[in-house]
């Protein structure tokens, strides 16, 4: 393949993302992890599936970063997932160190890569990766809104018994309990869901979306969601690799947009070969602005925690 994507962390999210990338024949894939044998074993296993799945993407597993050289995109999933009773924010101590360390190694070999951050707490980890990478702000993007919107879309489709393909949804803000699903901008075949469901049902779906990650954690008990997170990261990667210019909700560094400065938070962005090519500012109602402010406040709190930890 003429494109190369490195996935850091060969665990649940990373290995699933690697599988989707190669099965869609988007790129060659390098899988990196600190645990010896795991990235090599998973890369070989996926290579052996290739004849059956009918793709010619090359897979490499490694514990060092040399094979990642010249990657177009690096997806960072390294870190610990949460367990029942934990919030994403509880991971900050451990994952900040891991994300800083892997980002520094990534940019040594791929100084022009676009980074897609998946490790949690997402918005805070974007700040860590941005600082550690020295990359321009359009090249550091957080995966959260695509996942949160996909969850909202799945629940809308289930509720109305319609095709998921007919659904669109927008979720703004930080990737946590304070995320801001926007029913006004969420549609079925272009029809706002506010025309199709009672306020009560919309509220229930909004709550389930905000709690979507925790719902999966409480079912799995040993880790967190990975199929939908991997799909979401791959949709972002595809838009960048193919320069599709999809408009997707992603965590981006705001410098004045929506009235915020130096803050990573989920907003609609255009993703193309240059990473974030545009941040789209949509008009918000007063209630939506208040909800976004609450979400921004919680990311600011995490920034303070990071500072306290020396990041
Ligand atoms: N360098 C490389 N890989 C690392 C490092 C490191 N410094 N530290 C940990 N890892 C690897 C682990 O060895 C493991 O294989 O990261 C992988 C994480 O995989 P899982 O434990 O299966 O976690 P996963 O479900 O994939 O979630 C990863 O994404 O969605 C977020 O909250 C989630 O922060 C978590 C991350």
Short mmCIF file of C-alpha atoms and ligand atoms in Angstrom, two decimals:
data_model
loop_
_atom_site.label_atom_id
_atom_site.label_comp_id
_atom_site.label_asym_id
_atom_site.label_seq_id
_atom_site.Cartn_x
_atom_site.Cartn_y
_atom_site.Cartn_z
CA UNK A 1 0.00 0.00 0.00
CA UNK A 2 1.26 3.54 -0.53
CA UNK A 3 0.01 4.75 2.87
CA UNK A 4 1.25 3.71 6.29
CA UNK A 5 -0.54 3.90 9.62
CA UNK A 6 1.05 2.99 12.94
CA UNK A 7 -1.15 1.95 15.84
CA UNK A 8 0.41 2.30 19.28
CA UNK A 9 -1.05 -0.14 21.79
CA UNK A 10 -1.87 -3.61 20.48
CA UNK A 11 -4.66 -4.16 22.98
CA UNK A 12 -8.39 -4.27 22.33
CA UNK A 13 -8.81 -0.91 20.60
CA UNK A 14 -5.44 -0.98 18.82
CA UNK A 15 -5.69 -4.50 17.42
CA UNK A 16 -9.28 -3.95 16.31
CA UNK A 17 -8.29 -0.70 14.58
CA UNK A 18 -5.40 -2.54 12.86
CA UNK A 19 -7.83 -5.20 11.66
CA UNK A 20 -10.27 -2.65 10.24
CA UNK A 21 -7.49 -0.63 8.55
CA UNK A 22 -6.05 -3.63 6.74
CA UNK A 23 -9.38 -5.24 5.87
CA UNK A 24 -10.47 -1.97 4.27
CA UNK A 25 -7.12 -2.00 2.41
CA UNK A 26 -6.48 1.59 3.45
CA UNK A 27 -2.78 1.25 4.25
CA UNK A 28 0.03 -0.90 5.58
CA UNK A 29 -0.17 -1.16 9.36
CA UNK A 30 2.53 -1.17 12.04
CA UNK A 31 1.36 -2.33 15.46
CA UNK A 32 3.51 -1.31 18.45
CA UNK A 33 3.20 -2.31 22.11
CA UNK A 34 5.50 -2.54 25.14
CA UNK A 35 4.54 -6.16 25.79
CA UNK A 36 6.95 -8.42 23.95
CA UNK A 37 5.38 -10.76 21.42
CA UNK A 38 1.87 -9.30 21.50
CA UNK A 39 2.15 -6.85 18.57
CA UNK A 40 4.22 -9.37 16.61
CA UNK A 41 1.70 -12.16 17.30
CA UNK A 42 -1.35 -10.06 16.43
CA UNK A 43 0.28 -8.69 13.26
CA UNK A 44 1.16 -12.23 12.15
CA UNK A 45 -2.33 -13.50 12.97
CA UNK A 46 -3.86 -10.67 10.89
CA UNK A 47 -1.38 -11.40 8.06
CA UNK A 48 -2.51 -15.01 8.04
CA UNK A 49 -6.15 -13.87 7.75
CA UNK A 50 -5.32 -11.74 4.69
CA UNK A 51 -5.70 -14.49 2.06
CA UNK A 52 -9.19 -15.24 3.36
CA UNK A 53 -10.16 -11.60 3.83
CA UNK A 54 -8.63 -10.79 0.44
CA UNK A 55 -6.39 -7.83 1.19
CA UNK A 56 -2.74 -7.06 0.48
CA UNK A 57 -2.03 -4.66 3.35
CA UNK A 58 1.27 -5.50 5.07
CA UNK A 59 1.23 -5.84 8.86
CA UNK A 60 4.26 -5.47 11.11
CA UNK A 61 4.36 -5.91 14.87
CA UNK A 62 7.12 -4.37 16.96
CA UNK A 63 8.24 -3.27 20.40
CA UNK A 64 10.42 -0.49 19.02
CA UNK A 65 9.49 2.43 16.86
CA UNK A 66 11.89 2.02 13.90
CA UNK A 67 9.32 0.18 11.72
CA UNK A 68 6.91 3.10 12.20
CA UNK A 69 9.21 5.45 10.28
CA UNK A 70 7.44 7.73 7.81
CA UNK A 71 3.89 6.94 8.96
CA UNK A 72 1.14 9.11 7.49
CA UNK A 73 -1.00 8.64 10.60
CA UNK A 74 -0.30 7.35 14.09
CA UNK A 75 -3.23 6.19 16.20
CA UNK A 76 -2.39 6.26 19.91
CA UNK A 77 -4.37 3.76 22.00
CA UNK A 78 -1.64 2.94 24.53
CA UNK A 79 -2.68 3.13 28.15
CA UNK A 80 -4.97 1.47 30.61
CA UNK A 81 -8.73 1.16 30.08
CA UNK A 82 -11.18 1.77 32.90
CA UNK A 83 -12.84 -0.84 35.05
CA UNK A 84 -16.33 -0.73 36.58
CA UNK A 85 -16.73 2.21 38.95
CA UNK A 86 -13.93 4.21 37.35
CA UNK A 87 -14.42 7.38 35.35
CA UNK A 88 -12.22 8.18 32.35
CA UNK A 89 -10.62 10.91 34.48
CA UNK A 90 -9.34 8.29 36.95
CA UNK A 91 -6.91 7.14 34.25
CA UNK A 92 -5.12 10.48 33.97
CA UNK A 93 -2.16 9.68 36.20
CA UNK A 94 -1.10 6.52 34.41
CA UNK A 95 -2.07 7.42 30.88
CA UNK A 96 -0.49 10.88 30.80
CA UNK A 97 2.95 9.32 31.32
CA UNK A 98 2.32 6.64 28.71
CA UNK A 99 0.96 9.08 26.10
CA UNK A 100 3.84 11.53 26.62
CA UNK A 101 6.41 8.77 26.28
CA UNK A 102 4.93 7.16 23.17
CA UNK A 103 4.31 10.52 21.45
CA UNK A 104 7.96 11.51 21.86
CA UNK A 105 9.06 8.27 20.22
CA UNK A 106 6.44 8.52 17.46
CA UNK A 107 7.52 11.96 16.24
CA UNK A 108 11.18 10.95 16.15
CA UNK A 109 10.35 8.55 13.33
CA UNK A 110 7.31 10.27 11.78
CA UNK A 111 7.74 14.03 12.11
CA UNK A 112 5.02 14.69 9.52
CA UNK A 113 2.39 12.28 10.79
CA UNK A 114 -1.10 13.20 11.87
CA UNK A 115 -1.86 11.87 15.35
CA UNK A 116 -5.24 10.43 16.26
CA UNK A 117 -5.48 10.15 20.03
CA UNK A 118 -7.76 7.49 21.56
CA UNK A 119 -6.32 7.00 25.08
CA UNK A 120 -8.44 8.39 27.90
CA UNK A 121 -9.22 10.81 29.43
CA UNK A 122 -9.33 11.87 25.82
CA UNK A 123 -9.27 15.65 25.85
CA UNK A 124 -6.50 15.74 28.46
CA UNK A 125 -4.46 13.17 26.51
CA UNK A 126 -4.74 15.40 23.42
CA UNK A 127 -3.11 18.20 25.44
CA UNK A 128 -0.31 15.86 26.49
CA UNK A 129 0.29 14.58 22.94
CA UNK A 130 0.14 18.09 21.47
CA UNK A 131 2.76 19.37 23.93
CA UNK A 132 5.00 16.32 23.58
CA UNK A 133 4.85 16.20 19.79
CA UNK A 134 5.56 19.81 18.84
CA UNK A 135 3.24 19.20 15.87
CA UNK A 136 0.99 21.95 14.53
CA UNK A 137 -2.53 21.95 15.98
CA UNK A 138 -4.15 20.62 12.79
CA UNK A 139 -2.11 17.41 13.16
CA UNK A 140 -3.27 16.40 16.65
CA UNK A 141 -6.85 15.15 16.72
CA UNK A 142 -8.82 13.38 19.42
CA UNK A 143 -11.26 10.54 18.74
CA UNK A 144 -14.38 11.02 20.85
CA UNK A 145 -17.19 12.77 18.98
CA UNK A 146 -17.36 10.18 16.22
CA UNK A 147 -17.80 7.47 18.85
CA UNK A 148 -20.29 9.43 20.95
CA UNK A 149 -22.27 10.33 17.82
CA UNK A 150 -22.21 6.73 16.62
CA UNK A 151 -23.66 5.66 19.94
CA UNK A 152 -26.37 8.31 19.70
CA UNK A 153 -27.09 7.21 16.09
CA UNK A 154 -27.35 3.56 17.11
CA UNK A 155 -29.84 4.46 19.86
CA UNK A 156 -31.89 6.66 17.48
CA UNK A 157 -32.05 3.83 14.92
CA UNK A 158 -33.09 1.32 17.62
CA UNK A 159 -35.74 3.68 18.98
CA UNK A 160 -37.35 4.47 15.62
CA UNK A 161 -36.63 1.13 13.95
CA UNK A 162 -34.91 2.80 11.00
CA UNK A 163 -31.65 2.15 9.19
CA UNK A 164 -28.57 3.44 10.96
CA UNK A 165 -27.53 4.74 7.55
CA UNK A 166 -30.38 7.27 7.70
CA UNK A 167 -29.18 8.68 10.99
CA UNK A 168 -26.90 11.61 11.67
CA UNK A 169 -26.02 12.94 15.10
CA UNK A 170 -23.84 15.57 16.64
CA UNK A 171 -22.19 15.35 20.03
CA UNK A 172 -20.00 18.24 21.11
CA UNK A 173 -17.79 18.91 24.11
CA UNK A 174 -15.40 16.82 26.16
CA UNK A 175 -15.44 13.01 26.12
CA UNK A 176 -17.03 12.54 29.52
CA UNK A 177 -20.26 12.76 31.46
CA UNK A 178 -20.61 16.41 30.46
CA UNK A 179 -20.59 15.76 26.70
CA UNK A 180 -23.23 17.68 24.78
CA UNK A 181 -25.41 15.64 22.39
CA UNK A 182 -27.28 18.06 20.11
CA UNK A 183 -30.77 16.72 19.25
CA UNK A 184 -31.48 19.74 16.99
CA UNK A 185 -28.65 18.71 14.71
CA UNK A 186 -29.44 15.00 14.93
CA UNK A 187 -31.57 13.70 12.09
CA UNK A 188 -33.17 10.74 10.39
CA UNK A 189 -33.02 11.17 6.60
CA UNK A 190 -32.60 14.91 7.19
CA UNK A 191 -35.57 15.17 9.59
CA UNK A 192 -34.53 16.49 13.03
CA UNK A 193 -35.27 13.89 15.72
CA UNK A 194 -37.10 16.62 17.62
CA UNK A 195 -39.88 16.07 15.01
CA UNK A 196 -39.88 12.31 15.45
CA UNK A 197 -39.65 11.64 19.18
CA UNK A 198 -41.03 13.03 22.40
CA UNK A 199 -38.78 15.23 24.52
CA UNK A 200 -38.80 12.49 27.15
CA UNK A 201 -37.47 9.84 24.78
CA UNK A 202 -34.85 12.22 23.40
CA UNK A 203 -33.70 12.94 26.96
CA UNK A 204 -33.43 9.21 27.66
CA UNK A 205 -31.34 8.66 24.51
CA UNK A 206 -29.13 11.66 25.32
CA UNK A 207 -28.49 10.27 28.82
CA UNK A 208 -27.73 6.81 27.46
CA UNK A 209 -25.27 8.35 24.99
CA UNK A 210 -23.44 10.33 27.69
CA UNK A 211 -23.29 7.13 29.75
CA UNK A 212 -22.47 4.95 26.72
CA UNK A 213 -18.91 4.10 27.69
CA UNK A 214 -19.83 3.27 31.29
CA UNK A 215 -22.70 1.03 30.11
CA UNK A 216 -20.21 -1.13 28.18
CA UNK A 217 -17.67 -1.10 31.05
CA UNK A 218 -20.32 -2.35 33.47
CA UNK A 219 -21.17 -5.21 31.10
CA UNK A 220 -17.61 -6.23 30.18
CA UNK A 221 -16.30 -5.76 33.74
CA UNK A 222 -12.66 -6.30 32.69
CA UNK A 223 -12.17 -3.38 30.31
CA UNK A 224 -13.87 -0.82 28.15
CA UNK A 225 -15.47 -0.63 24.72
CA UNK A 226 -13.31 -1.30 21.69
CA UNK A 227 -15.29 -2.21 18.57
CA UNK A 228 -17.00 1.17 18.21
CA UNK A 229 -13.92 3.16 19.36
CA UNK A 230 -11.79 1.34 16.77
CA UNK A 231 -14.37 1.92 14.01
CA UNK A 232 -14.49 5.61 14.91
CA UNK A 233 -10.71 6.07 14.80
CA UNK A 234 -10.60 4.28 11.44
CA UNK A 235 -13.34 6.51 9.98
CA UNK A 236 -11.17 9.52 10.89
CA UNK A 237 -8.05 7.88 9.44
CA UNK A 238 -9.86 7.02 6.22
CA UNK A 239 -11.02 10.61 5.73
CA UNK A 240 -7.42 11.81 6.14
CA UNK A 241 -5.77 9.08 4.03
CA UNK A 242 -8.23 9.55 1.15
CA UNK A 243 -8.50 13.33 1.63
CA UNK A 244 -12.27 12.86 1.78
CA UNK A 245 -12.85 16.04 3.78
CA UNK A 246 -15.56 14.45 5.92
CA UNK A 247 -17.08 16.71 8.56
CA UNK A 248 -16.83 14.80 11.82
CA UNK A 249 -17.01 15.75 15.49
CA UNK A 250 -13.46 15.45 16.85
CA UNK A 251 -11.44 16.90 19.70
CA UNK A 252 -9.51 19.85 18.28
CA UNK A 253 -7.38 22.56 19.84
CA UNK A 254 -9.55 25.67 19.93
CA UNK A 255 -7.83 29.03 19.56
CA UNK A 256 -10.76 31.41 19.80
CA UNK A 257 -13.38 29.20 18.12
CA UNK A 258 -16.56 28.89 20.20
CA UNK A 259 -14.98 31.47 22.54
CA UNK A 260 -12.35 29.07 23.96
CA UNK A 261 -8.58 29.31 23.94
CA UNK A 262 -5.91 26.61 24.24
CA UNK A 263 -8.51 23.98 24.90
CA UNK A 264 -9.01 20.58 23.24
CA UNK A 265 -12.70 19.85 23.02
CA UNK A 266 -15.08 18.12 20.62
CA UNK A 267 -16.32 20.28 17.73
CA UNK A 268 -17.22 19.62 14.07
CA UNK A 269 -14.08 19.62 11.93
CA UNK A 270 -13.23 18.89 8.31
CA UNK A 271 -10.70 16.03 8.03
CA UNK A 272 -8.50 15.84 4.94
CA UNK A 273 -4.91 15.08 4.00
CA UNK A 274 -3.75 18.05 6.09
CA UNK A 275 -5.49 16.76 9.21
CA UNK A 276 -7.96 19.28 10.59
CA UNK A 277 -8.55 21.54 7.59
CA UNK A 278 -11.35 23.56 9.13
CA UNK A 279 -13.18 23.96 12.42
CA UNK A 280 -16.85 24.57 11.78
CA UNK A 281 -18.60 26.92 14.17
CA UNK A 282 -22.30 26.20 14.48
CA UNK A 283 -24.77 28.46 16.22
CA UNK A 284 -25.76 27.22 19.65
CA UNK A 285 -28.78 28.07 21.74
CA UNK A 286 -28.22 29.53 25.22
CA UNK A 287 -28.92 26.14 26.81
CA UNK A 288 -26.43 24.44 24.48
CA UNK A 289 -23.82 27.12 25.20
CA UNK A 290 -24.28 26.56 28.94
CA UNK A 291 -23.88 22.80 28.49
CA UNK A 292 -20.74 23.29 26.38
CA UNK A 293 -19.33 25.65 29.02
CA UNK A 294 -19.85 22.98 31.70
CA UNK A 295 -18.05 20.48 29.52
CA UNK A 296 -15.22 22.96 28.80
CA UNK A 297 -14.92 23.60 32.55
CA UNK A 298 -14.40 19.90 33.20
CA UNK A 299 -11.63 19.75 30.57
CA UNK A 300 -10.04 22.87 32.15
CA UNK A 301 -10.06 20.99 35.48
CA UNK A 302 -8.19 18.11 33.86
CA UNK A 303 -5.68 20.58 32.41
CA UNK A 304 -5.07 21.80 35.96
CA UNK A 305 -4.59 18.21 37.15
CA UNK A 306 -2.06 17.69 34.35
CA UNK A 307 -0.20 20.80 35.39
CA UNK A 308 -0.12 19.53 38.98
CA UNK A 309 1.36 16.27 37.69
CA UNK A 310 4.08 18.21 35.87
CA UNK A 311 2.75 18.05 32.30
N1 LIG B 1 3.80 1.80 24.99
C1 LIG B 1 3.12 1.00 24.15
N2 LIG B 1 2.03 0.32 24.51
C2 LIG B 1 1.62 0.44 25.77
C3 LIG B 1 2.30 1.26 26.72
C4 LIG B 1 3.45 1.95 26.27
N3 LIG B 1 4.14 2.74 27.08
N4 LIG B 1 1.64 1.16 27.91
C5 LIG B 1 0.60 0.34 27.72
N5 LIG B 1 0.59 -0.12 26.43
C6 LIG B 1 -0.34 -1.06 25.80
C7 LIG B 1 -0.68 -2.25 26.71
O1 LIG B 1 0.37 -3.19 26.75
C8 LIG B 1 -1.94 -2.76 26.02
O2 LIG B 1 -1.66 -3.78 25.07
O3 LIG B 1 -1.57 -0.46 25.52
C9 LIG B 1 -2.51 -1.53 25.30
C10 LIG B 1 -3.87 -1.10 25.81
O4 LIG B 1 -4.77 -2.11 25.48
P1 LIG B 1 -5.99 -2.56 26.43
O5 LIG B 1 -5.50 -2.75 27.81
O6 LIG B 1 -6.68 -3.69 25.74
O7 LIG B 1 -6.92 -1.26 26.44
P2 LIG B 1 -7.94 -0.78 25.30
O8 LIG B 1 -9.29 -1.27 25.59
O9 LIG B 1 -7.34 -1.03 23.96
O10 LIG B 1 -7.97 0.81 25.60
C11 LIG B 1 -6.83 1.61 25.36
O11 LIG B 1 -8.12 3.52 24.74
O12 LIG B 1 -10.42 3.75 24.77
C12 LIG B 1 -9.22 4.05 25.44
O13 LIG B 1 -9.84 4.25 27.79
C13 LIG B 1 -9.20 3.44 26.82
O14 LIG B 1 -7.18 4.50 27.60
C14 LIG B 1 -7.72 3.31 27.06
C15 LIG B 1 -7.15 3.06 25.66
#
